[in-house]
Tab-separated table of C-alpha atoms in Angstrom:
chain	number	residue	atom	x	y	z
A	568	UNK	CA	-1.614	10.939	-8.898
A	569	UNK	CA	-1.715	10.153	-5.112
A	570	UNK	CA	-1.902	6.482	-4.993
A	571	UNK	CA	-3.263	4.128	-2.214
A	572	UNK	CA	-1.422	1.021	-0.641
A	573	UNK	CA	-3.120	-1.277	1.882
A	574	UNK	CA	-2.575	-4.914	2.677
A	575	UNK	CA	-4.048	-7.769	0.715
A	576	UNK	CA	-5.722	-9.346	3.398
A	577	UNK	CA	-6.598	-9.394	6.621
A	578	UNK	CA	-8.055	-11.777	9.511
A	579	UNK	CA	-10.093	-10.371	12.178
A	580	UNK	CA	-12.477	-12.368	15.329
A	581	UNK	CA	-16.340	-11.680	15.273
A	582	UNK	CA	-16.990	-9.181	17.957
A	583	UNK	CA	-13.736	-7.501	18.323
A	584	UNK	CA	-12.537	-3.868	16.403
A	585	UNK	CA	-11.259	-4.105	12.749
A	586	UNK	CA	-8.429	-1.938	11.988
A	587	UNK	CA	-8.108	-1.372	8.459
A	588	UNK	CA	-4.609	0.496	7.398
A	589	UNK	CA	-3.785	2.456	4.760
A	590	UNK	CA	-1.136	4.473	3.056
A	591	UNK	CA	-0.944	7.554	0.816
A	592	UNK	CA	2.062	9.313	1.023
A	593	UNK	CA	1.664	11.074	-2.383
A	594	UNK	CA	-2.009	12.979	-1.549
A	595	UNK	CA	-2.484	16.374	-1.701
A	596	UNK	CA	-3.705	18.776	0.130
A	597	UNK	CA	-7.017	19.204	-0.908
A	598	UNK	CA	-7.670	15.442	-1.743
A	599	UNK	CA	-9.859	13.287	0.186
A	600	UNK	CA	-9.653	10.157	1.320
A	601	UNK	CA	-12.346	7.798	0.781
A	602	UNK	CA	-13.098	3.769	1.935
A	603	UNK	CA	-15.406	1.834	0.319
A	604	UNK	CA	-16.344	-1.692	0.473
A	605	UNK	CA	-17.555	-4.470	-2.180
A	606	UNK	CA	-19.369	-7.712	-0.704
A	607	UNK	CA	-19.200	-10.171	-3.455
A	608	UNK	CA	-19.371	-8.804	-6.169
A	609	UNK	CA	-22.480	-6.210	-5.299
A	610	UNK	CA	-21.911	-2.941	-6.127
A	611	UNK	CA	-19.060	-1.013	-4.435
A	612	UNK	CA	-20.968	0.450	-0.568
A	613	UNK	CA	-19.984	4.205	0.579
A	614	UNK	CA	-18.244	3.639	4.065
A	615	UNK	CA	-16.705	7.304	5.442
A	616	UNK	CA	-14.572	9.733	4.142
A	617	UNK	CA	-12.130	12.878	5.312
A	618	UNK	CA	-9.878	15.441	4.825
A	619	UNK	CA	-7.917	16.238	7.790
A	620	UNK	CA	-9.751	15.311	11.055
A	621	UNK	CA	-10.913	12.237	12.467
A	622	UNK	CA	-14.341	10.889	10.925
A	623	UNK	CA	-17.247	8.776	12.825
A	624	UNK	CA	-20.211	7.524	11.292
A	625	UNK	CA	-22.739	4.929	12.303
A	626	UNK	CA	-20.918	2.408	9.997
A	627	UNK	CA	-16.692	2.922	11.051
A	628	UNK	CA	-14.587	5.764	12.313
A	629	UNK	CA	-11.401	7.090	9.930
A	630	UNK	CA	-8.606	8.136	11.860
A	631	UNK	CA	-6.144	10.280	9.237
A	632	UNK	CA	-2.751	10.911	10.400
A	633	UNK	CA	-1.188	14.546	10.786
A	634	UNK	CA	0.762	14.232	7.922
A	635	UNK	CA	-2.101	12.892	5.746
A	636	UNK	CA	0.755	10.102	4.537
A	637	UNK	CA	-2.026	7.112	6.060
A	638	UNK	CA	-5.197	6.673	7.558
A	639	UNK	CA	-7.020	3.114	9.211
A	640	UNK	CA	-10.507	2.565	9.050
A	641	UNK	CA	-12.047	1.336	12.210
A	642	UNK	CA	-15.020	-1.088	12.233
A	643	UNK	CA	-16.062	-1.233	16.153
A	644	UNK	CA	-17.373	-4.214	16.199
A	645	UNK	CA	-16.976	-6.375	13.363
A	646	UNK	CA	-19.441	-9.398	12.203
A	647	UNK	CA	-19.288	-12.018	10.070
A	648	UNK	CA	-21.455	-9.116	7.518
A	649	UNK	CA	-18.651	-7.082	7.350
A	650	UNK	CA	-16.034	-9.608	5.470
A	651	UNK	CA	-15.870	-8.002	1.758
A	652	UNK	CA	-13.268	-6.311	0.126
A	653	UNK	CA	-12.383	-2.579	1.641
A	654	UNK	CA	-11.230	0.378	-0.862
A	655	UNK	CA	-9.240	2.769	0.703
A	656	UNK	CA	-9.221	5.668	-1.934
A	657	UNK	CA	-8.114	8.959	-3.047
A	658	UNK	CA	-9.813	10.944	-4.876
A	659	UNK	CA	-8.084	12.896	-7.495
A	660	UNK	CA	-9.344	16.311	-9.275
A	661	UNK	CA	-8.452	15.584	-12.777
A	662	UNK	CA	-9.802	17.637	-15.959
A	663	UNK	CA	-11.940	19.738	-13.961
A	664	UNK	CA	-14.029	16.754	-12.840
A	665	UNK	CA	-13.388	14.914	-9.674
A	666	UNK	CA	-12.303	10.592	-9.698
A	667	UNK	CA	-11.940	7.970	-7.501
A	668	UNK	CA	-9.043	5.666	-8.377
A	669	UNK	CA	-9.789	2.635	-6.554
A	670	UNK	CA	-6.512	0.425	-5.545
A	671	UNK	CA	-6.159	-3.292	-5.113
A	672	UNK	CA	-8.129	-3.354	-1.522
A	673	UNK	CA	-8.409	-5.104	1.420
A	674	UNK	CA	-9.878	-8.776	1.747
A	675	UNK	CA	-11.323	-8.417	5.126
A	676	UNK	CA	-12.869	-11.875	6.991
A	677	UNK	CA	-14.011	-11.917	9.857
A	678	UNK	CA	-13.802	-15.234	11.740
A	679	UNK	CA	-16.824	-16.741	13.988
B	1130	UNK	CA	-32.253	7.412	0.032
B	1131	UNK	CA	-29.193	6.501	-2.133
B	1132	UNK	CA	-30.012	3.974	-4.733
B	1133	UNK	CA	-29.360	3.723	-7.812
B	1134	UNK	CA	-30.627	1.019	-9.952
B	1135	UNK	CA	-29.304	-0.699	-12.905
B	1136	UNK	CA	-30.464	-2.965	-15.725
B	1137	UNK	CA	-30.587	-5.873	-16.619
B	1138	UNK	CA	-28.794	-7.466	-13.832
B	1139	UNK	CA	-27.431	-9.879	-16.253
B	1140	UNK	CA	-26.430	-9.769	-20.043
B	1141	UNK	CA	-24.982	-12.241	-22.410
B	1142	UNK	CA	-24.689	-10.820	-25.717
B	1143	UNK	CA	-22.336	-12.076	-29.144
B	1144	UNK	CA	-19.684	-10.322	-30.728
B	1145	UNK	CA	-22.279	-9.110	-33.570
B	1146	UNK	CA	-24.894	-7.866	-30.938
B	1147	UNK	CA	-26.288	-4.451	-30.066
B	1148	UNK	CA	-27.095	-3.769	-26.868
B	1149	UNK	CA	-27.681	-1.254	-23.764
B	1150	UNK	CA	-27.363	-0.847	-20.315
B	1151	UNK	CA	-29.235	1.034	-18.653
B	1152	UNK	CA	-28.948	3.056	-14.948
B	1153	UNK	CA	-31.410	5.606	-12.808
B	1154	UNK	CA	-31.257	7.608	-9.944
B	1155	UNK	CA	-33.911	9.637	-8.515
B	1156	UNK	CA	-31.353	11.332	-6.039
B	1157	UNK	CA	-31.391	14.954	-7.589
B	1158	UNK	CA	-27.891	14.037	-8.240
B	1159	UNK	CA	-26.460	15.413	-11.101
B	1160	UNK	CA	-22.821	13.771	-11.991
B	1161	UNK	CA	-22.794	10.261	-13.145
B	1162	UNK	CA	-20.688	7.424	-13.970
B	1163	UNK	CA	-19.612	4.205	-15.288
B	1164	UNK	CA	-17.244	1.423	-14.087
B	1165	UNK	CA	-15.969	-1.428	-15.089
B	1166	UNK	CA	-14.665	-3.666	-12.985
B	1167	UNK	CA	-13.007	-7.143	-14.204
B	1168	UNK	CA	-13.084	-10.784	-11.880
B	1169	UNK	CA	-10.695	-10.070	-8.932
B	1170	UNK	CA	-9.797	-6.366	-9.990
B	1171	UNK	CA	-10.766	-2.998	-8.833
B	1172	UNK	CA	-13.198	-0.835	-10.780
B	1173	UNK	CA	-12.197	1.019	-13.541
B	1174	UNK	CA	-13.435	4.495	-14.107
B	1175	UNK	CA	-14.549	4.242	-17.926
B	1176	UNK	CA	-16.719	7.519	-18.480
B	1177	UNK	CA	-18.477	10.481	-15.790
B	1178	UNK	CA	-20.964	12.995	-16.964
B	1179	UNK	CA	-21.587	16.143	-15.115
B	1180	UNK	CA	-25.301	18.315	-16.042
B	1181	UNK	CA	-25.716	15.591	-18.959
B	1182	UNK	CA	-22.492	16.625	-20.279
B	1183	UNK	CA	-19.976	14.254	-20.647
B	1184	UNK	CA	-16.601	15.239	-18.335
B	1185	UNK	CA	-14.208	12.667	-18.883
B	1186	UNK	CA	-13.859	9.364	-21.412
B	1187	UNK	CA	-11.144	7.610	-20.066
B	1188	UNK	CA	-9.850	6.614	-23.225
B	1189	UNK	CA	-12.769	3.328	-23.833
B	1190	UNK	CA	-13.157	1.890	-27.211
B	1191	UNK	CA	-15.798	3.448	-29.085
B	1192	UNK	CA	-17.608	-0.217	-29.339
B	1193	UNK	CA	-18.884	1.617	-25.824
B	1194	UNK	CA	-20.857	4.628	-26.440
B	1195	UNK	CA	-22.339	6.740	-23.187
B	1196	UNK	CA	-25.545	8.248	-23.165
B	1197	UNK	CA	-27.091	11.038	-20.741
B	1198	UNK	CA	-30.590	11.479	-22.009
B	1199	UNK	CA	-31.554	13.444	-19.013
B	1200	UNK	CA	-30.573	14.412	-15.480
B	1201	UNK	CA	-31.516	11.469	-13.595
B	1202	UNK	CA	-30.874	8.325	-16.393
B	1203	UNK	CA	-27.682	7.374	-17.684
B	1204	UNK	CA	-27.215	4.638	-20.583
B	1205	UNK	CA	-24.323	2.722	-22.079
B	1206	UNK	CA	-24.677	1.534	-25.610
B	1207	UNK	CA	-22.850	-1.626	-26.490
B	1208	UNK	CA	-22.035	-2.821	-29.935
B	1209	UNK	CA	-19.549	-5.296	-31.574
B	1210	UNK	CA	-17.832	-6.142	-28.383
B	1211	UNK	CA	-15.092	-8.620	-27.742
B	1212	UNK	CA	-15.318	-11.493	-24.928
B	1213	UNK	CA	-12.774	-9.845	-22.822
B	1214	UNK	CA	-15.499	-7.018	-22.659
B	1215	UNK	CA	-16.872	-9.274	-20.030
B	1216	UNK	CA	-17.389	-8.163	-16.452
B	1217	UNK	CA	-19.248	-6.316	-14.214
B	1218	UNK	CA	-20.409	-2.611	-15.265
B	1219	UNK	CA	-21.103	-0.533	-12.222
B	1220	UNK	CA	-23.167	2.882	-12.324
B	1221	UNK	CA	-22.443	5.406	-9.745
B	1222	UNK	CA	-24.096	9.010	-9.072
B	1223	UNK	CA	-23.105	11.705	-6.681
B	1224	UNK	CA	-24.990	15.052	-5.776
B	1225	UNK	CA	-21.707	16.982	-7.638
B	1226	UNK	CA	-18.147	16.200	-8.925
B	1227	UNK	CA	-16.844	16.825	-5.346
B	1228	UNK	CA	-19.580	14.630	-3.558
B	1229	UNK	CA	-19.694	10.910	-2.708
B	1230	UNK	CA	-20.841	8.793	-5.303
B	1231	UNK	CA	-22.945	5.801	-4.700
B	1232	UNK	CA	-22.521	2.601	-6.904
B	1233	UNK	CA	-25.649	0.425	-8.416
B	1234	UNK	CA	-25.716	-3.206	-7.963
B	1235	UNK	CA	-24.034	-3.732	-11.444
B	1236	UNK	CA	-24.593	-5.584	-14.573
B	1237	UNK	CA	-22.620	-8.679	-15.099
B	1238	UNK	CA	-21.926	-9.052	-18.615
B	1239	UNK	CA	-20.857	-11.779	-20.727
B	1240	UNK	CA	-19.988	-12.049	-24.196
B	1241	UNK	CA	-19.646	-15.093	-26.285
């Protein structure tokens, strides 16, 4: 099973880009990555997700590597809304049904 | 629109109790699923159901029983559970197996 590492925590200013790294050097070719994020306990929020190319939404932009070992997650300008936990994840095609693994995440805060 | 809903948002319930929780989407979507995600961990994928059909058990304690009475409801039937069965139960749905789910708010449960 492709499996997801990312930092434990990170610090980032109010205002300025959050840069949100992540590794998975085991995933497959047809397996995408996903982030996530969880505010306090609320139920996990759908951030982006991709395959191969570079992702932008209105929320973050995903910028996969050409080796799809890692990807970072890109919040443009962060505020203090977006501190919560971040899930980068893969999911996996198991059983004929499709999963999302989620791994130990990101503590994201930003600072004022 | 992408909610789903979930009830009750809060449950405490003994160790001789019956009880259910219950989740709804009015998405169209028709794969659906249930986390569980213990105080500082990630979720856990417990069971998914794909066109009321259930697709994967990932190996829960029968004391859990999963319920798809239709397309857009999903229910989780509790019985004779333990205290460590405490935690948050997340619902998710997603249009297909191979789309992006989208999480509830949860129900935090607590047993005594």
């Amino acid at each position: 099973d492709a499996k997801t590492t990312q930092p434990p925590s990170m610090d980032c200013a109010e205002g300025r880009a959050a840069n949100l790294p992540c590794n998975h050097s085991t995933i497959s070719g047809n397996e995408y990555v996903y982030w996530y994020r969880q505010i306090h306990s609320q139920g996990p929020q759908y951030i982006i997700h991709g395959l191969k190319n570079n992702e932008t939404n209105e929320m973050a932009s995903l910028i996969i590597t050409e080796d799809r070992k890692s990807s970072t997650l890109i919040l443009p300008h962060a505020t203090l809304r977006d501190t919560a936990v971040y899930y980068c994840i893969v999911r996996l095609a198991v059983q004929g049904a499709q999963k999302l693994v989620f791994g130990q995440g990101t503590r994201l805060t930003i600072n004022p | 629109d992408t909610e789903v809903t979930q009830t009750p948002k809060h449950l405490v319930m003994g160790m001789t109790n019956k009880k259910s929780l219950k989740c709804e989407q009015h998405m169209g979507h028709r794969a659906m699923y249930w986390y569980k995600q213990k105080a500082k961990k990630p979720p856990e994928l417990m069971f998914v159901y794909s066109y009321e059909k259930l697709s994967i058990n990932e190996s829960v304690p029968s004391r859990f029983s999963p319920e798809c009475p239709n397309s857009s409801l999903l229910n989780l039937h509790l019985h004779a559970l333990q205290p460590e069965d405490s935690a948050l139960y997340l619902c998710a749905s997603s249009q297909g197996q191979t789309q992006t789910q989208y999480f509830g708010p949860g129900t935090r449960l607590l047993v005594l």
